[in-house]
Short mmCIF file of C-alpha atoms and ligand atoms in Angstrom, two decimals:
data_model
loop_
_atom_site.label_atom_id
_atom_site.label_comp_id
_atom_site.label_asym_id
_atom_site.label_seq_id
_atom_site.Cartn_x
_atom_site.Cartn_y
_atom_site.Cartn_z
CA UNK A 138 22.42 -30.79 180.04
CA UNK A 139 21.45 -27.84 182.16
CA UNK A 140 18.21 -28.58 184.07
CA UNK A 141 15.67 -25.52 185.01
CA UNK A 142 15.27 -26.93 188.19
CA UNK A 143 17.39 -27.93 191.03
CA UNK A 144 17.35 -31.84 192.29
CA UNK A 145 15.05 -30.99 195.35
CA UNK A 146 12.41 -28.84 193.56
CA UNK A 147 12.50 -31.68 191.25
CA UNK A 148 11.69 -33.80 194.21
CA UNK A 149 8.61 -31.90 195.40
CA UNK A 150 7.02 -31.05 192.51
CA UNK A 151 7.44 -34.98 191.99
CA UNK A 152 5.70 -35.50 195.45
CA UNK A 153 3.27 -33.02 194.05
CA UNK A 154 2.29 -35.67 191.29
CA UNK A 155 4.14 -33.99 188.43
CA UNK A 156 6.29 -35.56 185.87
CA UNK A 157 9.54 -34.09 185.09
CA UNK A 158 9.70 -34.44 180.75
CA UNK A 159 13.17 -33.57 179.89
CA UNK A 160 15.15 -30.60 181.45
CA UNK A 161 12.63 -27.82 181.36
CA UNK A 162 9.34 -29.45 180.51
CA UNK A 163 6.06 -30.63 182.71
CA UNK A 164 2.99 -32.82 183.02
CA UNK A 165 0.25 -33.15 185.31
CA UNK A 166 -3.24 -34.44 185.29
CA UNK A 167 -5.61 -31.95 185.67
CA UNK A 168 -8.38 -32.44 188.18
CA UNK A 169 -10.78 -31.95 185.77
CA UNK A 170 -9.40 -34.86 183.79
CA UNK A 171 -9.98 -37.14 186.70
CA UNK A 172 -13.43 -35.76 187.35
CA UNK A 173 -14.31 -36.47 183.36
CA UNK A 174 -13.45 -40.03 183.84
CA UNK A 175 -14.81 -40.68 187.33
CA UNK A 176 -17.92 -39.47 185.41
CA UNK A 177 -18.30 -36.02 187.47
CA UNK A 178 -18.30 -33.71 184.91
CA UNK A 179 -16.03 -31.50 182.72
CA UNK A 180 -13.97 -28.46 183.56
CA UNK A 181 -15.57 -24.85 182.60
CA UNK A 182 -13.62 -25.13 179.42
CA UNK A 183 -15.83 -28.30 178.68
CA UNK A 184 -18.72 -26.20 178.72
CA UNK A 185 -17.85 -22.89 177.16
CA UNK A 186 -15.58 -24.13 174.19
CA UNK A 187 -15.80 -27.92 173.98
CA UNK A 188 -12.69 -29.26 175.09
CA UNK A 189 -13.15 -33.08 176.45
CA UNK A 190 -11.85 -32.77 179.84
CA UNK A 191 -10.57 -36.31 180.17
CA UNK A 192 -8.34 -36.19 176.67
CA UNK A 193 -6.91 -32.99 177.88
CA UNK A 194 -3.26 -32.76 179.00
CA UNK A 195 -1.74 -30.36 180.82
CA UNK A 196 1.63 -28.91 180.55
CA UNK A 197 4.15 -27.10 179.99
CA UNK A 198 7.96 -26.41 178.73
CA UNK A 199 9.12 -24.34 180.98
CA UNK A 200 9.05 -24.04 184.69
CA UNK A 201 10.90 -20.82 185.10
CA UNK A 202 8.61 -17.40 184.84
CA UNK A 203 9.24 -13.76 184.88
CA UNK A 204 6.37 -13.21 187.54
CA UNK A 205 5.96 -13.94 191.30
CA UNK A 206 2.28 -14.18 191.36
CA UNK A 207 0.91 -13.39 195.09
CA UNK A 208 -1.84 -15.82 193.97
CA UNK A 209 -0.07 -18.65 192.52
CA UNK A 210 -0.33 -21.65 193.95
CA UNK A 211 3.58 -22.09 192.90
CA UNK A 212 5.92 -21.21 196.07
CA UNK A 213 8.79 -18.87 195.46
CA UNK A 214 11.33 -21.64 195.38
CA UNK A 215 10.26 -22.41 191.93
CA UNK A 216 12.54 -21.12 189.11
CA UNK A 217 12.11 -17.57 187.93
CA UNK A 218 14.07 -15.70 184.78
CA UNK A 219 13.80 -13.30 182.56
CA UNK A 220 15.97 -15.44 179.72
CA UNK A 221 16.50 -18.90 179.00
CA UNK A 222 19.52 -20.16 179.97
CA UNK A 223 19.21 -23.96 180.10
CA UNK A 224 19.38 -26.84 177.36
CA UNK A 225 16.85 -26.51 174.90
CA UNK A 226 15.14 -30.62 174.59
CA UNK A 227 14.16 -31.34 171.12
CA UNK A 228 9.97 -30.91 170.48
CA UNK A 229 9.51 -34.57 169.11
CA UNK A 230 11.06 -35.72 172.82
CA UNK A 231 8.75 -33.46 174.55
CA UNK A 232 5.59 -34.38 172.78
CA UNK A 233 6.25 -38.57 173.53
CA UNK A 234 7.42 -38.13 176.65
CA UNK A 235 4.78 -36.16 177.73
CA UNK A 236 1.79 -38.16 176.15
CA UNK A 237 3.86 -40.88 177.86
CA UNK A 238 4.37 -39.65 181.27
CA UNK A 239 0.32 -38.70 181.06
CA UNK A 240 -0.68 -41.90 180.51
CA UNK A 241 0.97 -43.59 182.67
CA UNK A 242 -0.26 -41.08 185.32
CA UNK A 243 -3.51 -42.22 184.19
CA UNK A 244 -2.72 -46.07 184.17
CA UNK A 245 -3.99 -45.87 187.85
CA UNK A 246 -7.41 -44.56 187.41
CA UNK A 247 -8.24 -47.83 185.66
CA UNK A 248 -8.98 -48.96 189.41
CA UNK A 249 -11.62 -46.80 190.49
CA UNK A 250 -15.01 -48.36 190.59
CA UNK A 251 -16.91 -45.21 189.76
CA UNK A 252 -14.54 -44.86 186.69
CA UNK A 253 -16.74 -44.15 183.29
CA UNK A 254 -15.09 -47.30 181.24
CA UNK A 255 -15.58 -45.07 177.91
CA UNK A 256 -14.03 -41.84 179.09
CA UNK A 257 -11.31 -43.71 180.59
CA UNK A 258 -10.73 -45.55 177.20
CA UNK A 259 -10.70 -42.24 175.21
CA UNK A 260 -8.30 -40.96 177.66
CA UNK A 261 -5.60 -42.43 176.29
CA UNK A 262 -6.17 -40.43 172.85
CA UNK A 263 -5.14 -37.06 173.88
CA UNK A 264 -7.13 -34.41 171.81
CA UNK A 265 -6.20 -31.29 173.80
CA UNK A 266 -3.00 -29.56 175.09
CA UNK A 267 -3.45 -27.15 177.95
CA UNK A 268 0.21 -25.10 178.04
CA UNK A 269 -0.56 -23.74 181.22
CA UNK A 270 0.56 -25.50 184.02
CA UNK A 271 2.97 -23.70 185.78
CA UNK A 272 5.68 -20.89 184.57
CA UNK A 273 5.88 -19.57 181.11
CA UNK A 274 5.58 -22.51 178.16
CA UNK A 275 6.24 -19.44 175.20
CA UNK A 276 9.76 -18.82 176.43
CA UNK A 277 11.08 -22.33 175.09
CA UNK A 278 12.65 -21.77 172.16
CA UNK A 279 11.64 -24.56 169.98
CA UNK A 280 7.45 -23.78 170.92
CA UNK A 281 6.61 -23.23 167.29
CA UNK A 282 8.02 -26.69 166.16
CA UNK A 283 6.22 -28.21 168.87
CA UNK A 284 2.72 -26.08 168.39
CA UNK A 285 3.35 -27.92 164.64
CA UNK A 286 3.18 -31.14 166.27
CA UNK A 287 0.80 -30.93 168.27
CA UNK A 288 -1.59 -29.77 165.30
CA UNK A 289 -0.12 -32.58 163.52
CA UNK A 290 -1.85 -35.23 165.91
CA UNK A 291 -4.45 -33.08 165.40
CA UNK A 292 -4.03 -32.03 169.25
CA UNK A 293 -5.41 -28.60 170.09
CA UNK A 294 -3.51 -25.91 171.47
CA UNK A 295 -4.51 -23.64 174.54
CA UNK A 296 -1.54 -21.32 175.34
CA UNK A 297 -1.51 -18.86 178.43
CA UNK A 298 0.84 -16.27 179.28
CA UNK A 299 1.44 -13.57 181.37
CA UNK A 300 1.94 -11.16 178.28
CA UNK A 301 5.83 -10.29 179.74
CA UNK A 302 7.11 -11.45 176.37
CA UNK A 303 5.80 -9.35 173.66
CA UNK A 304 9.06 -10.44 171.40
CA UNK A 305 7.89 -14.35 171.62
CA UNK A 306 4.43 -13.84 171.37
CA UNK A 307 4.89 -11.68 167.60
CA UNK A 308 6.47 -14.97 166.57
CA UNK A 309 4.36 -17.56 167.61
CA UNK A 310 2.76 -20.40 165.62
CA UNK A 311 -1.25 -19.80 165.26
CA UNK A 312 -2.69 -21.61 168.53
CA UNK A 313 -6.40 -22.90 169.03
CA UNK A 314 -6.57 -20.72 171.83
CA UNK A 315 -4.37 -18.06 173.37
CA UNK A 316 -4.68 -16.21 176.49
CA UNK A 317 -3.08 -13.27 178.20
CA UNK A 318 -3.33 -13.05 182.10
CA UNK A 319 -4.24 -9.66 182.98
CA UNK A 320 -4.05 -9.70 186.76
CA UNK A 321 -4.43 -5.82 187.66
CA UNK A 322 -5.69 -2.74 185.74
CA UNK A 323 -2.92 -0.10 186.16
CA UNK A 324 0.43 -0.09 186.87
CA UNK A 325 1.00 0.26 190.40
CA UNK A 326 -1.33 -2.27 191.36
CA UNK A 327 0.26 -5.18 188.89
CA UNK A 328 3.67 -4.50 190.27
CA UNK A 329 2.53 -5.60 194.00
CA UNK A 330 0.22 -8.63 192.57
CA UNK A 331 2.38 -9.89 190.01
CA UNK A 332 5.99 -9.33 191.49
CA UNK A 333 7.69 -9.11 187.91
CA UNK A 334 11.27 -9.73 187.41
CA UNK A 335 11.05 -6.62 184.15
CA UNK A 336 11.47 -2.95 185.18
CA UNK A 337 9.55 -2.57 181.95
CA UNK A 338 6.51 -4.88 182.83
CA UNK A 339 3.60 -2.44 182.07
CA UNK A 340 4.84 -1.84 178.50
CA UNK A 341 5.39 -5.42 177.84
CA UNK A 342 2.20 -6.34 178.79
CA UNK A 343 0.41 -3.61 176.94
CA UNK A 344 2.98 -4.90 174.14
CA UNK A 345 1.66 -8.09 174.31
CA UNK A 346 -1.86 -6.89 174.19
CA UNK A 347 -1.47 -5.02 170.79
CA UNK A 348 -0.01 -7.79 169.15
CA UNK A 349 -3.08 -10.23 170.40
CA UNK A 350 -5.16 -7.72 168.71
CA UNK A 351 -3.80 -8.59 165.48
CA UNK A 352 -2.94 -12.42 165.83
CA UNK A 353 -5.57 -14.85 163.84
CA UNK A 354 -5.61 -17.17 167.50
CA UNK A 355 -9.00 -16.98 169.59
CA UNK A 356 -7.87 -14.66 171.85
CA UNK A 357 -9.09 -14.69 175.74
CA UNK A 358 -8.34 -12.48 178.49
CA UNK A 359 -8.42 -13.97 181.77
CA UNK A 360 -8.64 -11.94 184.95
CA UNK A 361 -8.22 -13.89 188.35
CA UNK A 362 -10.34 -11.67 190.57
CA UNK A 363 -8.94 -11.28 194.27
CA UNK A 364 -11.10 -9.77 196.15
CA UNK A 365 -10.23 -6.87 198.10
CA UNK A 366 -7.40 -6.58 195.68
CA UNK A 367 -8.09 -6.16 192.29
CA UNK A 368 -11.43 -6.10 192.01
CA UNK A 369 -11.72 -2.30 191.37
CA UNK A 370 -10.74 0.29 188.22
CA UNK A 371 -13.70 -1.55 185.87
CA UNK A 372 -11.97 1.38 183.68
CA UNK A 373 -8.45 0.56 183.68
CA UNK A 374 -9.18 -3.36 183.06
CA UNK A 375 -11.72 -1.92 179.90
CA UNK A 376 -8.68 0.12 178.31
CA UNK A 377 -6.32 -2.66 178.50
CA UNK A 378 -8.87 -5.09 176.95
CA UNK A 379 -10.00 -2.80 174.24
CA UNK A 380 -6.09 -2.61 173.65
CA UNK A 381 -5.94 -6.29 173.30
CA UNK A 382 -9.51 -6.65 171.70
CA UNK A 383 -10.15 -10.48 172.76
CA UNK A 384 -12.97 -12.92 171.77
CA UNK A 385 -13.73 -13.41 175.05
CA UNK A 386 -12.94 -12.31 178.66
CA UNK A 387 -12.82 -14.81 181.43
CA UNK A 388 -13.25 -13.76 185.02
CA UNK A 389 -12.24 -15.77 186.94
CA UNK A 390 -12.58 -15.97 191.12
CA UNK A 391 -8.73 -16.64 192.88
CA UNK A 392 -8.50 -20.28 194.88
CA UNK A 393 -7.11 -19.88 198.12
CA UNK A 394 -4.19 -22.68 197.73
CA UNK A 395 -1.09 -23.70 197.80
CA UNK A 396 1.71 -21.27 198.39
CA UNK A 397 -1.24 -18.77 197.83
CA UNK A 398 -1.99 -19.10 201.39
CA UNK A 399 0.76 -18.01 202.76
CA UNK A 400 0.64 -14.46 200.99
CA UNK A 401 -3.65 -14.19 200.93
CA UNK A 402 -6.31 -14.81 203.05
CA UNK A 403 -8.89 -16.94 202.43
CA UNK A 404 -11.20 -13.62 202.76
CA UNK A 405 -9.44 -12.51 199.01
CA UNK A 406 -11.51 -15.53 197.96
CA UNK A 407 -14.66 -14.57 195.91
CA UNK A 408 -17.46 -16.31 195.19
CA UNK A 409 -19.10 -16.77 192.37
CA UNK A 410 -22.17 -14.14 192.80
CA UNK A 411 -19.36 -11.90 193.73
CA UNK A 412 -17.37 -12.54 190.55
CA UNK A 413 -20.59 -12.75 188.72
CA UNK A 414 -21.92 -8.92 190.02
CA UNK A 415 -18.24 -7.80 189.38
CA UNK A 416 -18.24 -8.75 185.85
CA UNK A 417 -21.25 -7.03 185.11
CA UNK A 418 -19.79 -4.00 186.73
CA UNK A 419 -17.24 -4.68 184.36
CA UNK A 420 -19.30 -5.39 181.41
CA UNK A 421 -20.91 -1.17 182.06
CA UNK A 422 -17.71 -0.28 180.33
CA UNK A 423 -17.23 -3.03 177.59
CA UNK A 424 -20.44 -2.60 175.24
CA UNK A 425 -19.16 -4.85 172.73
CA UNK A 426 -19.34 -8.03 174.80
CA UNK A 427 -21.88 -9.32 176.17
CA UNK A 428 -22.33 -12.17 179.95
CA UNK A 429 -22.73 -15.56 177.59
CA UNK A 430 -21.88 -18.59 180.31
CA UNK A 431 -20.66 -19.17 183.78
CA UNK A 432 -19.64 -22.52 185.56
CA UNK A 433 -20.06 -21.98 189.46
CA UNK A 434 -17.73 -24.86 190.59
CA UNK A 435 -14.82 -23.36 189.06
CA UNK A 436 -16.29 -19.75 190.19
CA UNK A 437 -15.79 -18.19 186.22
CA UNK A 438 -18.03 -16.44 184.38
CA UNK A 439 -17.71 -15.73 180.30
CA UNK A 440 -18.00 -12.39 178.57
CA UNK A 441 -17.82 -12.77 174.64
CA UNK A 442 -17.92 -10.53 171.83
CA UNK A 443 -21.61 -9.80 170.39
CA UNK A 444 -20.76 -10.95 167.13
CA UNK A 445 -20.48 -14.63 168.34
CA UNK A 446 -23.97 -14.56 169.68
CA UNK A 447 -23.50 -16.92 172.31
CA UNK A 448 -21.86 -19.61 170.50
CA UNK A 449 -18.22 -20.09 171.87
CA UNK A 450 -17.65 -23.78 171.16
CA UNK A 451 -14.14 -24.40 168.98
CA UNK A 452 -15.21 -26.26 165.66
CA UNK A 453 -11.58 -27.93 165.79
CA UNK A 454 -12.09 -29.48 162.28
CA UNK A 455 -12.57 -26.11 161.22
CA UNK A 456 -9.31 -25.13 162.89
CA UNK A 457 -6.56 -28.31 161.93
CA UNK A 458 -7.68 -27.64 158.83
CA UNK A 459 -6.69 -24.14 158.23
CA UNK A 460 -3.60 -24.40 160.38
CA UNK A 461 -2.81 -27.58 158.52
CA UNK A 462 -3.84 -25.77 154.96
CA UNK A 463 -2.34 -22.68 156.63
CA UNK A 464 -5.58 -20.40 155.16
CA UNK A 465 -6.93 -18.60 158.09
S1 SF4 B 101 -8.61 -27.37 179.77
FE1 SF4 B 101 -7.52 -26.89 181.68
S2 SF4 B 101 -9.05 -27.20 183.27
FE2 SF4 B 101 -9.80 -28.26 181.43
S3 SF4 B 101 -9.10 -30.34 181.60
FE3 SF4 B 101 -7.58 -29.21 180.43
S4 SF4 B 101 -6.06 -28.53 181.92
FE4 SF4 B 101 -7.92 -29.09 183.03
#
């Protein structure tokens, strides 16, 4: 079995509170899932599409990316690749293990006095899958089979990535929610803030961007903003998003954290009237969409199309049953 990772990066992302699932796969409760069941509110996601925070799990099936992010919290010992090269774990193991591994993360919350006893009981039912975590979940090979399952348990799917796999994305499995990180808008500047592994990274992730534009998935672009770095060329970003023509753009302010800190300053960190003023700078140049939400803690604001007239929550009835009746 050829692991992604080596024995000591296994080690500290342990430390780290993560759960190793297999060779190449990850889990780790979200903050936002402890703050649900501590009773201190949802994530933004909560708010602008209706996922339930505390039966949300977050994950992913591969550690290894094609991107050096200067703003990822990741540090540059984690794996990086533009192939996979490792075992490929069967889906059925990854989806136990992981609801496994979650819960039993979880198993210790039961002890906290302020813990709300009914979102703490629901937490055990996961209803959400956040493929997100950390590196790039739509490399694994298997990810359709396992998209199935999830929808199977009738377990929503949010799927980001950093559009440097064009090839994958044509061929993926309908998701609940897909997003495409677009971190800088023109090429010069995404080459110094992403750090990608593909000489051909601009035209993969304008690649990428096409193909959302005709994928049946929610679509969402998310922009961290860094300020002093990338919050500029309200043009280029509108060209590439018209390109990718998403429900909804999410601006997002960057966290000074982890490994981040040692490659920003805590000065690149916006806050939220800053993000909020930049995305209606951005918004002069996008006159389909329209400021709809915003949720100051996590310093994000939402931009969605007209046509949904403020109303971004996921009917996920709705949605099992067409991917399970596969009608869109
Ligand atoms: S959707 Fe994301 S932020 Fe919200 S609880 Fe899940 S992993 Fe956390």
């Amino acid at each position: 079995m050829k692991n992604q990772i080596t024995t000591s990066a296994r080690k500290s992302l342990e430390k780290q509170q993560y759960r190793l699932v297999g060779s190449h796969s990850a889990v780790k409760v979200c903050h936002w899932t402890k703050s649900m069941i501590r009773g201190r509110g949802g994530c933004y996601k909560f708010k602008f599409y209706g996922i339930r925070s505390h039966q949300c799990m977050q994950m992913t099936t591969s550690l290894s990316c094609a991107n050096r992010c200067t703003f990822c919290w990741r540090d540059y010992k984690a794996p990086v690749s533009k192939e996979w090269k490792w075992s490929i774990d069967d889906p059925e193991f990854i989806l136990s293990n992981s609801l496994k591994a979650h819960e039993k993360l979880l198993i210790g919350f039961g002890g906290y006095d302020d813990r709300n006893d009914r979102a703490f009981k629901e937490s055990k039912n996961v209803k959400h899958v956040a493929l997100s975590l950390t590196g790039e979940p739509i490399i694994y090979p298997k990810i359709n089979e396992l998209i199935r399952l999830f929808h199977k348990n009738r377990i929503s799917t949010f799927l980001v990535t950093n559009g440097q796999y064009p090839e994958q994305l044509r061929n993926l499995e309908r998701v609940t929610q897909l997003y495409i990180s677009v971190d800088a808008p023109n090429r010069e500047l995404l080459k110094e803030i992403d750090k990608p592994l593909f000489h051909d990274y601009w035209a993969r992730l304008r690649k990428s961007l096409e193909i959302m534009a005709q994928r049946k998935d929610r679509s969402v672009i998310r922009i961290t903003a860094i300020k002093d770095l990338n919050m500029c060329d309200e043009e280029g970003y509108a060209e590439l998003i018209r390109l990718g023509d998403p429900d909804f753009i999410e601006v997002k302010g960057y966290m000074y954290i982890g490994a981040s800190m040692k490659r920003l300053k805590r000065q690149n960190m916006p806050n939220h009237k800053e993000v909020k003023e930049w995305s209606s700078k951005l918004l002069k140049y996008l006159p389909d969409y329209e400021l709809v939400s915003e949720h100051k803690p996590s310093i994000v604001t939402l931009l969605a199309k007209k046509k949904f007239k403020g109303k971004t929550l996921i009917d996920f009835d709705k949605f099992f049953k067409e991917v399970i009746t596969n009608k869109p």
